[in-house]
Amino acid sequence: MHELVQVQQRVKGQEGQSLLARSVREGVAVYVTELVTGRDTQTAPMGYGRLHEAALWEKFQSVIGGNDASAWLSNGTSAVDRPAELGYFIGSQICKAYARRVGKRDETIRSFLEAEDLVAIYRESGYGPR
């Protein structure tokens, strides 16, 4: 399901995209998949992320504008001391914050799939754990 959502997204994942853009793209797929299936699909990163959200966000912010995603995405064999793919968690939290602001599920999903500027989703989300 996750990959099917990504096929529908206007912006495709590419090397050279910022960590933030790539994480939001993955977060869109996680968010929509969870809406459709009603369950977490990325259980390890989601469970860990919920427990350590503020600390993860602080670390993520220090590299948010860069292109190196190696500690956050596609790091299944290199993750140490925490689950892999935590960029999925950060991206999905950004998407959830955006969805709460928009308030209309269909409009939110359409915005996610048609977005050309994934960083704008972050800016408009107001995300930041407290």
mmCIF file of N, CA and C in Angstrom:
data_model
loop_
_atom_site.group_PDB
_atom_site.id
_atom_site.type_symbol
_atom_site.label_atom_id
_atom_site.label_comp_id
_atom_site.label_asym_id
_atom_site.label_seq_id
_atom_site.Cartn_x
_atom_site.Cartn_y
_atom_site.Cartn_z
ATOM 1 N N MET A 1 0.818 -1.194 0.000
ATOM 2 C CA MET A 1 0.000 0.000 0.000
ATOM 3 C C MET A 1 0.869 1.269 0.000
ATOM 4 N N HIS A 2 1.895 1.263 0.828
ATOM 5 C CA HIS A 2 2.805 2.413 0.935
ATOM 6 C C HIS A 2 3.351 2.791 -0.446
ATOM 7 N N GLU A 3 3.832 1.790 -1.167
ATOM 8 C CA GLU A 3 4.419 2.050 -2.489
ATOM 9 C C GLU A 3 3.357 2.506 -3.486
ATOM 10 N N LEU A 4 2.138 2.009 -3.358
ATOM 11 C CA LEU A 4 1.058 2.446 -4.248
ATOM 12 C C LEU A 4 0.745 3.928 -4.046
ATOM 13 N N VAL A 5 0.797 4.375 -2.816
ATOM 14 C CA VAL A 5 0.593 5.801 -2.542
ATOM 15 C C VAL A 5 1.702 6.607 -3.212
ATOM 16 N N GLN A 6 2.932 6.142 -3.099
ATOM 17 C CA GLN A 6 4.048 6.895 -3.678
ATOM 18 C C GLN A 6 3.963 6.988 -5.197
ATOM 19 N N VAL A 7 3.422 5.970 -5.834
ATOM 20 C CA VAL A 7 3.246 6.016 -7.285
ATOM 21 C C VAL A 7 2.282 7.144 -7.661
ATOM 22 N N GLN A 8 1.327 7.429 -6.787
ATOM 23 C CA GLN A 8 0.332 8.470 -7.055
ATOM 24 C C GLN A 8 0.835 9.884 -6.756
ATOM 25 N N GLN A 9 1.924 9.998 -6.032
ATOM 26 C CA GLN A 9 2.441 11.318 -5.675
ATOM 27 C C GLN A 9 3.062 12.008 -6.884
ATOM 28 N N ARG A 10 2.778 13.288 -7.024
ATOM 29 C CA ARG A 10 3.331 14.062 -8.138
ATOM 30 C C ARG A 10 4.853 14.126 -8.062
ATOM 31 N N VAL A 11 5.376 14.394 -6.875
ATOM 32 C CA VAL A 11 6.828 14.480 -6.699
ATOM 33 C C VAL A 11 7.365 13.092 -6.400
ATOM 34 N N LYS A 12 8.306 12.663 -7.189
ATOM 35 C CA LYS A 12 8.933 11.356 -6.994
ATOM 36 C C LYS A 12 10.187 11.518 -6.148
ATOM 37 N N GLY A 13 10.524 10.486 -5.405
ATOM 38 C CA GLY A 13 11.737 10.522 -4.587
ATOM 39 C C GLY A 13 12.967 10.526 -5.474
ATOM 40 N N GLN A 14 13.892 11.412 -5.186
ATOM 41 C CA GLN A 14 15.098 11.525 -5.997
ATOM 42 C C GLN A 14 16.292 11.800 -5.111
ATOM 43 N N GLU A 15 17.419 11.263 -5.520
ATOM 44 C CA GLU A 15 18.666 11.636 -4.854
ATOM 45 C C GLU A 15 18.836 13.138 -5.038
ATOM 46 N N GLY A 16 19.388 13.779 -4.061
ATOM 47 C CA GLY A 16 19.598 15.215 -4.137
ATOM 48 C C GLY A 16 18.482 16.028 -3.510
ATOM 49 N N GLN A 17 17.317 15.395 -3.278
ATOM 50 C CA GLN A 17 16.261 16.100 -2.556
ATOM 51 C C GLN A 17 16.699 16.277 -1.114
ATOM 52 N N SER A 18 16.193 17.303 -0.482
ATOM 53 C CA SER A 18 16.544 17.526 0.918
ATOM 54 C C SER A 18 16.000 16.401 1.793
ATOM 55 N N LEU A 19 16.640 16.211 2.917
ATOM 56 C CA LEU A 19 16.160 15.246 3.902
ATOM 57 C C LEU A 19 14.708 15.548 4.258
ATOM 58 N N LEU A 20 14.390 16.819 4.434
ATOM 59 C CA LEU A 20 13.024 17.202 4.785
ATOM 60 C C LEU A 20 12.039 16.785 3.701
ATOM 61 N N ALA A 21 12.335 17.096 2.445
ATOM 62 C CA ALA A 21 11.429 16.739 1.348
ATOM 63 C C ALA A 21 11.257 15.229 1.257
ATOM 64 N N ARG A 22 12.340 14.492 1.363
ATOM 65 C CA ARG A 22 12.255 13.031 1.285
ATOM 66 C C ARG A 22 11.466 12.460 2.458
ATOM 67 N N SER A 23 11.639 13.035 3.640
ATOM 68 C CA SER A 23 10.912 12.553 4.815
ATOM 69 C C SER A 23 9.421 12.855 4.702
ATOM 70 N N VAL A 24 9.078 14.036 4.202
ATOM 71 C CA VAL A 24 7.663 14.365 4.007
ATOM 72 C C VAL A 24 7.056 13.439 2.966
ATOM 73 N N ARG A 25 7.780 13.149 1.894
ATOM 74 C CA ARG A 25 7.266 12.230 0.873
ATOM 75 C C ARG A 25 6.960 10.871 1.486
ATOM 76 N N GLU A 26 7.879 10.347 2.279
ATOM 77 C CA GLU A 26 7.634 9.070 2.953
ATOM 78 C C GLU A 26 6.492 9.202 3.956
ATOM 79 N N GLY A 27 6.443 10.345 4.637
ATOM 80 C CA GLY A 27 5.377 10.577 5.606
ATOM 81 C C GLY A 27 3.997 10.596 4.980
ATOM 82 N N VAL A 28 3.885 11.144 3.780
ATOM 83 C CA VAL A 28 2.611 11.121 3.059
ATOM 84 C C VAL A 28 2.167 9.679 2.853
ATOM 85 N N ALA A 29 3.076 8.841 2.399
ATOM 86 C CA ALA A 29 2.731 7.436 2.155
ATOM 87 C C ALA A 29 2.330 6.733 3.448
ATOM 88 N N VAL A 30 3.045 7.000 4.526
ATOM 89 C CA VAL A 30 2.693 6.406 5.824
ATOM 90 C C VAL A 30 1.318 6.895 6.264
ATOM 91 N N TYR A 31 1.090 8.186 6.188
ATOM 92 C CA TYR A 31 -0.175 8.783 6.633
ATOM 93 C C TYR A 31 -1.364 8.201 5.866
ATOM 94 N N VAL A 32 -1.284 8.197 4.548
ATOM 95 C CA VAL A 32 -2.397 7.698 3.732
ATOM 96 C C VAL A 32 -2.596 6.200 3.959
ATOM 97 N N THR A 33 -1.509 5.451 4.049
ATOM 98 C CA THR A 33 -1.616 4.012 4.306
ATOM 99 C C THR A 33 -2.296 3.747 5.645
ATOM 100 N N GLU A 34 -1.945 4.513 6.658
ATOM 101 C CA GLU A 34 -2.590 4.344 7.964
ATOM 102 C C GLU A 34 -4.071 4.690 7.901
ATOM 103 N N LEU A 35 -4.441 5.709 7.127
ATOM 104 C CA LEU A 35 -5.859 6.043 6.968
ATOM 105 C C LEU A 35 -6.626 4.890 6.334
ATOM 106 N N VAL A 36 -6.040 4.298 5.309
ATOM 107 C CA VAL A 36 -6.718 3.235 4.575
ATOM 108 C C VAL A 36 -6.778 1.938 5.375
ATOM 109 N N THR A 37 -5.671 1.575 6.008
ATOM 110 C CA THR A 37 -5.615 0.278 6.699
ATOM 111 C C THR A 37 -6.054 0.352 8.156
ATOM 112 N N GLY A 38 -5.983 1.530 8.745
ATOM 113 C CA GLY A 38 -6.347 1.680 10.143
ATOM 114 C C GLY A 38 -5.298 1.193 11.127
ATOM 115 N N ARG A 39 -4.059 1.015 10.658
ATOM 116 C CA ARG A 39 -3.010 0.538 11.576
ATOM 117 C C ARG A 39 -1.647 1.086 11.171
ATOM 118 N N ASP A 40 -0.728 1.042 12.157
ATOM 119 C CA ASP A 40 0.660 1.425 11.884
ATOM 120 C C ASP A 40 1.263 0.431 10.904
ATOM 121 N N THR A 41 1.934 0.938 9.907
ATOM 122 C CA THR A 41 2.598 0.050 8.955
ATOM 123 C C THR A 41 4.101 0.030 9.171
ATOM 124 N N GLN A 42 4.605 0.992 9.866
ATOM 125 C CA GLN A 42 6.037 1.089 10.169
ATOM 126 C C GLN A 42 6.171 1.002 11.686
ATOM 127 N N THR A 43 5.923 -0.156 12.252
ATOM 128 C CA THR A 43 5.755 -0.269 13.700
ATOM 129 C C THR A 43 6.986 0.135 14.506
ATOM 130 N N ALA A 44 8.172 -0.298 14.123
ATOM 131 C CA ALA A 44 9.367 0.035 14.918
ATOM 132 C C ALA A 44 9.636 1.536 14.940
ATOM 133 N N PRO A 45 9.712 2.207 13.777
ATOM 134 C CA PRO A 45 9.970 3.643 13.841
ATOM 135 C C PRO A 45 8.830 4.428 14.491
ATOM 136 N N MET A 46 7.595 3.996 14.294
ATOM 137 C CA MET A 46 6.467 4.738 14.855
ATOM 138 C C MET A 46 6.431 4.619 16.379
ATOM 139 N N GLY A 47 6.597 3.424 16.887
ATOM 140 C CA GLY A 47 6.588 3.234 18.340
ATOM 141 C C GLY A 47 7.725 3.977 19.015
ATOM 142 N N TYR A 48 8.911 3.830 18.478
ATOM 143 C CA TYR A 48 10.084 4.519 19.029
ATOM 144 C C TYR A 48 9.918 6.031 18.894
ATOM 145 N N GLY A 49 9.438 6.449 17.747
ATOM 146 C CA GLY A 49 9.271 7.876 17.497
ATOM 147 C C GLY A 49 8.319 8.540 18.471
ATOM 148 N N ARG A 50 7.210 7.890 18.755
ATOM 149 C CA ARG A 50 6.256 8.467 19.703
ATOM 150 C C ARG A 50 6.882 8.633 21.088
ATOM 151 N N LEU A 51 7.714 7.688 21.481
ATOM 152 C CA LEU A 51 8.353 7.758 22.803
ATOM 153 C C LEU A 51 9.462 8.807 22.877
ATOM 154 N N HIS A 52 10.088 9.099 21.742
ATOM 155 C CA HIS A 52 11.266 9.977 21.727
ATOM 156 C C HIS A 52 11.106 11.154 20.764
ATOM 157 N N GLU A 53 9.880 11.575 20.541
ATOM 158 C CA GLU A 53 9.604 12.560 19.496
ATOM 159 C C GLU A 53 10.378 13.867 19.663
ATOM 160 N N ALA A 54 10.371 14.441 20.836
ATOM 161 C CA ALA A 54 11.044 15.736 21.025
ATOM 162 C C ALA A 54 12.544 15.629 20.762
ATOM 163 N N ALA A 55 13.176 14.582 21.259
ATOM 164 C CA ALA A 55 14.619 14.402 21.046
ATOM 165 C C ALA A 55 14.925 14.138 19.574
ATOM 166 N N LEU A 56 14.093 13.338 18.915
ATOM 167 C CA LEU A 56 14.297 13.073 17.487
ATOM 168 C C LEU A 56 14.143 14.352 16.673
ATOM 169 N N TRP A 57 13.131 15.134 17.003
ATOM 170 C CA TRP A 57 12.902 16.377 16.277
ATOM 171 C C TRP A 57 14.086 17.319 16.434
ATOM 172 N N GLU A 58 14.637 17.382 17.622
ATOM 173 C CA GLU A 58 15.804 18.233 17.856
ATOM 174 C C GLU A 58 16.976 17.794 16.974
ATOM 175 N N LYS A 59 17.220 16.490 16.898
ATOM 176 C CA LYS A 59 18.305 15.976 16.042
ATOM 177 C C LYS A 59 17.999 16.221 14.572
ATOM 178 N N PHE A 60 16.749 15.988 14.186
ATOM 179 C CA PHE A 60 16.345 16.164 12.795
ATOM 180 C C PHE A 60 16.530 17.618 12.369
ATOM 181 N N GLN A 61 16.151 18.548 13.236
ATOM 182 C CA GLN A 61 16.278 19.971 12.901
ATOM 183 C C GLN A 61 17.723 20.374 12.617
ATOM 184 N N SER A 62 18.666 19.715 13.229
ATOM 185 C CA SER A 62 20.069 20.080 13.016
ATOM 186 C C SER A 62 20.557 19.701 11.619
ATOM 187 N N VAL A 63 19.823 18.836 10.923
ATOM 188 C CA VAL A 63 20.220 18.412 9.572
ATOM 189 C C VAL A 63 19.093 18.607 8.555
ATOM 190 N N ILE A 64 18.057 19.319 8.945
ATOM 191 C CA ILE A 64 16.819 19.416 8.167
ATOM 192 C C ILE A 64 17.022 19.937 6.740
ATOM 193 N N GLY A 65 17.934 20.861 6.544
ATOM 194 C CA GLY A 65 18.124 21.445 5.220
ATOM 195 C C GLY A 65 19.105 20.701 4.339
ATOM 196 N N GLY A 66 19.775 19.722 4.900
ATOM 197 C CA GLY A 66 20.779 18.987 4.134
ATOM 198 C C GLY A 66 20.182 17.889 3.272
ATOM 199 N N ASN A 67 21.031 17.265 2.483
ATOM 200 C CA ASN A 67 20.609 16.181 1.601
ATOM 201 C C ASN A 67 20.993 14.803 2.114
ATOM 202 N N ASP A 68 21.766 14.745 3.175
ATOM 203 C CA ASP A 68 22.214 13.454 3.704
ATOM 204 C C ASP A 68 21.106 12.834 4.545
ATOM 205 N N ALA A 69 20.495 11.801 4.005
ATOM 206 C CA ALA A 69 19.396 11.123 4.698
ATOM 207 C C ALA A 69 19.853 9.819 5.336
ATOM 208 N N SER A 70 21.138 9.555 5.332
ATOM 209 C CA SER A 70 21.647 8.236 5.730
ATOM 210 C C SER A 70 21.327 7.848 7.168
ATOM 211 N N ALA A 71 21.098 8.798 8.042
ATOM 212 C CA ALA A 71 20.744 8.462 9.429
ATOM 213 C C ALA A 71 19.235 8.396 9.637
ATOM 214 N N TRP A 72 18.466 8.720 8.586
ATOM 215 C CA TRP A 72 17.018 8.851 8.747
ATOM 216 C C TRP A 72 16.205 8.005 7.784
ATOM 217 N N LEU A 73 16.719 7.743 6.595
ATOM 218 C CA LEU A 73 15.986 6.999 5.567
ATOM 219 C C LEU A 73 16.910 5.975 4.912
ATOM 220 N N SER A 74 16.337 4.883 4.471
ATOM 221 C CA SER A 74 17.106 3.830 3.785
ATOM 222 C C SER A 74 18.331 3.417 4.588
ATOM 223 N N ASN A 75 18.167 3.315 5.892
ATOM 224 C CA ASN A 75 19.297 2.985 6.761
ATOM 225 C C ASN A 75 19.062 1.697 7.554
ATOM 226 N N GLY A 76 18.334 0.775 6.950
ATOM 227 C CA GLY A 76 17.984 -0.460 7.643
ATOM 228 C C GLY A 76 19.157 -1.267 8.146
ATOM 229 N N THR A 77 20.258 -1.272 7.426
ATOM 230 C CA THR A 77 21.409 -2.077 7.853
ATOM 231 C C THR A 77 22.429 -1.284 8.659
ATOM 232 N N SER A 78 22.262 0.030 8.724
ATOM 233 C CA SER A 78 23.276 0.837 9.409
ATOM 234 C C SER A 78 22.781 1.519 10.688
ATOM 235 N N ALA A 79 21.508 1.379 11.007
ATOM 236 C CA ALA A 79 20.970 2.029 12.210
ATOM 237 C C ALA A 79 21.553 1.382 13.463
ATOM 238 N N VAL A 80 22.023 2.219 14.374
ATOM 239 C CA VAL A 80 22.605 1.753 15.633
ATOM 240 C C VAL A 80 21.893 2.475 16.778
ATOM 241 N N ASP A 81 21.538 1.748 17.806
ATOM 242 C CA ASP A 81 20.939 2.309 19.025
ATOM 243 C C ASP A 81 19.533 2.877 18.851
ATOM 244 N N ARG A 82 18.940 2.687 17.699
ATOM 245 C CA ARG A 82 17.559 3.115 17.473
ATOM 246 C C ARG A 82 17.070 2.444 16.193
ATOM 247 N N PRO A 83 15.751 2.374 16.001
ATOM 248 C CA PRO A 83 15.237 1.751 14.776
ATOM 249 C C PRO A 83 15.644 2.534 13.523
ATOM 250 N N ALA A 84 15.648 1.846 12.415
ATOM 251 C CA ALA A 84 15.901 2.485 11.122
ATOM 252 C C ALA A 84 14.656 3.252 10.678
ATOM 253 N N GLU A 85 14.826 4.047 9.661
ATOM 254 C CA GLU A 85 13.724 4.716 8.964
ATOM 255 C C GLU A 85 12.950 5.716 9.819
ATOM 256 N N LEU A 86 13.612 6.382 10.740
ATOM 257 C CA LEU A 86 12.903 7.348 11.592
ATOM 258 C C LEU A 86 12.461 8.598 10.827
ATOM 259 N N GLY A 87 12.994 8.801 9.632
ATOM 260 C CA GLY A 87 12.491 9.875 8.777
ATOM 261 C C GLY A 87 11.039 9.647 8.389
ATOM 262 N N TYR A 88 10.622 8.377 8.319
ATOM 263 C CA TYR A 88 9.222 8.054 8.056
ATOM 264 C C TYR A 88 8.359 8.605 9.192
ATOM 265 N N PHE A 89 8.825 8.413 10.417
ATOM 266 C CA PHE A 89 8.073 8.903 11.572
ATOM 267 C C PHE A 89 7.969 10.428 11.538
ATOM 268 N N ILE A 90 9.095 11.104 11.370
ATOM 269 C CA ILE A 90 9.081 12.573 11.339
ATOM 270 C C ILE A 90 8.161 13.057 10.221
ATOM 271 N N GLY A 91 8.294 12.474 9.044
ATOM 272 C CA GLY A 91 7.443 12.864 7.920
ATOM 273 C C GLY A 91 5.970 12.641 8.195
ATOM 274 N N SER A 92 5.639 11.518 8.815
ATOM 275 C CA SER A 92 4.223 11.249 9.098
ATOM 276 C C SER A 92 3.682 12.206 10.156
ATOM 277 N N GLN A 93 4.511 12.593 11.121
ATOM 278 C CA GLN A 93 4.065 13.555 12.133
ATOM 279 C C GLN A 93 3.815 14.923 11.497
ATOM 280 N N ILE A 94 4.660 15.300 10.557
ATOM 281 C CA ILE A 94 4.446 16.554 9.823
ATOM 282 C C ILE A 94 3.123 16.482 9.068
ATOM 283 N N CYS A 95 2.873 15.358 8.419
ATOM 284 C CA CYS A 95 1.628 15.191 7.660
ATOM 285 C C CYS A 95 0.408 15.210 8.574
ATOM 286 N N LYS A 96 0.505 14.589 9.725
ATOM 287 C CA LYS A 96 -0.618 14.603 10.679
ATOM 288 C C LYS A 96 -0.896 16.022 11.169
ATOM 289 N N ALA A 97 0.163 16.779 11.431
ATOM 290 C CA ALA A 97 -0.015 18.169 11.868
ATOM 291 C C ALA A 97 -0.671 18.994 10.761
ATOM 292 N N TYR A 98 -0.241 18.779 9.529
ATOM 293 C CA TYR A 98 -0.835 19.472 8.386
ATOM 294 C C TYR A 98 -2.313 19.108 8.271
ATOM 295 N N ALA A 99 -2.624 17.825 8.383
ATOM 296 C CA ALA A 99 -4.010 17.356 8.264
ATOM 297 C C ALA A 99 -4.898 17.979 9.346
ATOM 298 N N ARG A 100 -4.382 18.097 10.551
ATOM 299 C CA ARG A 100 -5.163 18.735 11.624
ATOM 300 C C ARG A 100 -5.467 20.195 11.285
ATOM 301 N N ARG A 101 -4.525 20.864 10.649
ATOM 302 C CA ARG A 101 -4.743 22.274 10.284
ATOM 303 C C ARG A 101 -5.759 22.412 9.162
ATOM 304 N N VAL A 102 -5.693 21.522 8.179
ATOM 305 C CA VAL A 102 -6.624 21.587 7.049
ATOM 306 C C VAL A 102 -8.013 21.141 7.496
ATOM 307 N N GLY A 103 -8.071 20.043 8.230
ATOM 308 C CA GLY A 103 -9.327 19.580 8.796
ATOM 309 C C GLY A 103 -10.227 18.774 7.883
ATOM 310 N N LYS A 104 -9.968 18.736 6.609
ATOM 311 C CA LYS A 104 -10.811 17.993 5.661
ATOM 312 C C LYS A 104 -9.976 16.879 5.048
ATOM 313 N N ARG A 105 -10.350 15.639 5.348
ATOM 314 C CA ARG A 105 -9.530 14.500 4.939
ATOM 315 C C ARG A 105 -9.316 14.428 3.429
ATOM 316 N N ASP A 106 -10.384 14.552 2.645
ATOM 317 C CA ASP A 106 -10.235 14.444 1.191
ATOM 318 C C ASP A 106 -9.338 15.547 0.636
ATOM 319 N N GLU A 107 -9.524 16.758 1.142
ATOM 320 C CA GLU A 107 -8.693 17.883 0.696
ATOM 321 C C GLU A 107 -7.230 17.666 1.081
ATOM 322 N N THR A 108 -7.022 17.125 2.273
ATOM 323 C CA THR A 108 -5.663 16.851 2.737
ATOM 324 C C THR A 108 -4.980 15.828 1.840
ATOM 325 N N ILE A 109 -5.650 14.735 1.572
ATOM 326 C CA ILE A 109 -5.062 13.685 0.732
ATOM 327 C C ILE A 109 -4.751 14.232 -0.652
ATOM 328 N N ARG A 110 -5.667 14.978 -1.217
ATOM 329 C CA ARG A 110 -5.434 15.564 -2.542
ATOM 330 C C ARG A 110 -4.216 16.491 -2.505
ATOM 331 N N SER A 111 -4.117 17.310 -1.465
ATOM 332 C CA SER A 111 -2.957 18.204 -1.323
ATOM 333 C C SER A 111 -1.661 17.417 -1.253
ATOM 334 N N PHE A 112 -1.673 16.335 -0.491
ATOM 335 C CA PHE A 112 -0.474 15.508 -0.355
ATOM 336 C C PHE A 112 -0.059 14.898 -1.690
ATOM 337 N N LEU A 113 -1.010 14.350 -2.416
ATOM 338 C CA LEU A 113 -0.676 13.656 -3.663
ATOM 339 C C LEU A 113 -0.285 14.621 -4.773
ATOM 340 N N GLU A 114 -0.869 15.815 -4.775
ATOM 341 C CA GLU A 114 -0.606 16.774 -5.844
ATOM 342 C C GLU A 114 0.518 17.756 -5.524
ATOM 343 N N ALA A 115 1.043 17.702 -4.324
ATOM 344 C CA ALA A 115 2.069 18.667 -3.905
ATOM 345 C C ALA A 115 3.295 18.616 -4.804
ATOM 346 N N GLU A 116 3.736 19.783 -5.224
ATOM 347 C CA GLU A 116 4.987 19.894 -5.963
ATOM 348 C C GLU A 116 6.113 20.368 -5.057
ATOM 349 N N ASP A 117 5.757 20.986 -3.948
ATOM 350 C CA ASP A 117 6.731 21.492 -2.981
ATOM 351 C C ASP A 117 6.461 20.824 -1.637
ATOM 352 N N LEU A 118 7.181 19.748 -1.377
ATOM 353 C CA LEU A 118 6.960 18.992 -0.146
ATOM 354 C C LEU A 118 7.377 19.774 1.091
ATOM 355 N N VAL A 119 8.337 20.652 0.952
ATOM 356 C CA VAL A 119 8.769 21.471 2.085
ATOM 357 C C VAL A 119 7.646 22.426 2.502
ATOM 358 N N ALA A 120 6.811 22.844 1.551
ATOM 359 C CA ALA A 120 5.677 23.714 1.876
ATOM 360 C C ALA A 120 4.704 23.009 2.821
ATOM 361 N N ILE A 121 4.556 21.708 2.683
ATOM 362 C CA ILE A 121 3.697 20.963 3.608
ATOM 363 C C ILE A 121 4.222 21.128 5.025
ATOM 364 N N TYR A 122 5.526 21.013 5.180
ATOM 365 C CA TYR A 122 6.124 21.221 6.504
ATOM 366 C C TYR A 122 5.854 22.639 7.003
ATOM 367 N N ARG A 123 6.129 23.623 6.165
ATOM 368 C CA ARG A 123 5.953 25.023 6.587
ATOM 369 C C ARG A 123 4.511 25.303 7.001
ATOM 370 N N GLU A 124 3.563 24.725 6.282
ATOM 371 C CA GLU A 124 2.146 24.964 6.559
ATOM 372 C C GLU A 124 1.610 24.088 7.689
ATOM 373 N N SER A 125 2.371 23.093 8.090
ATOM 374 C CA SER A 125 1.891 22.143 9.106
ATOM 375 C C SER A 125 1.922 22.704 10.520
ATOM 376 N N GLY A 126 2.863 23.603 10.778
ATOM 377 C CA GLY A 126 3.046 24.085 12.136
ATOM 378 C C GLY A 126 3.657 23.036 13.054
ATOM 379 N N TYR A 127 4.229 21.986 12.468
ATOM 380 C CA TYR A 127 4.753 20.879 13.273
ATOM 381 C C TYR A 127 5.944 21.293 14.123
ATOM 382 N N GLY A 128 5.988 20.738 15.271
ATOM 383 C CA GLY A 128 7.092 20.882 16.208
ATOM 384 C C GLY A 128 6.608 20.388 17.555
ATOM 385 N N PRO A 129 7.102 19.238 18.012
ATOM 386 C CA PRO A 129 6.624 18.710 19.294
ATOM 387 C C PRO A 129 6.940 19.664 20.437
ATOM 388 N N ARG A 130 6.064 19.671 21.396
ATOM 389 C CA ARG A 130 6.245 20.553 22.546
ATOM 390 C C ARG A 130 6.602 19.771 23.766
#
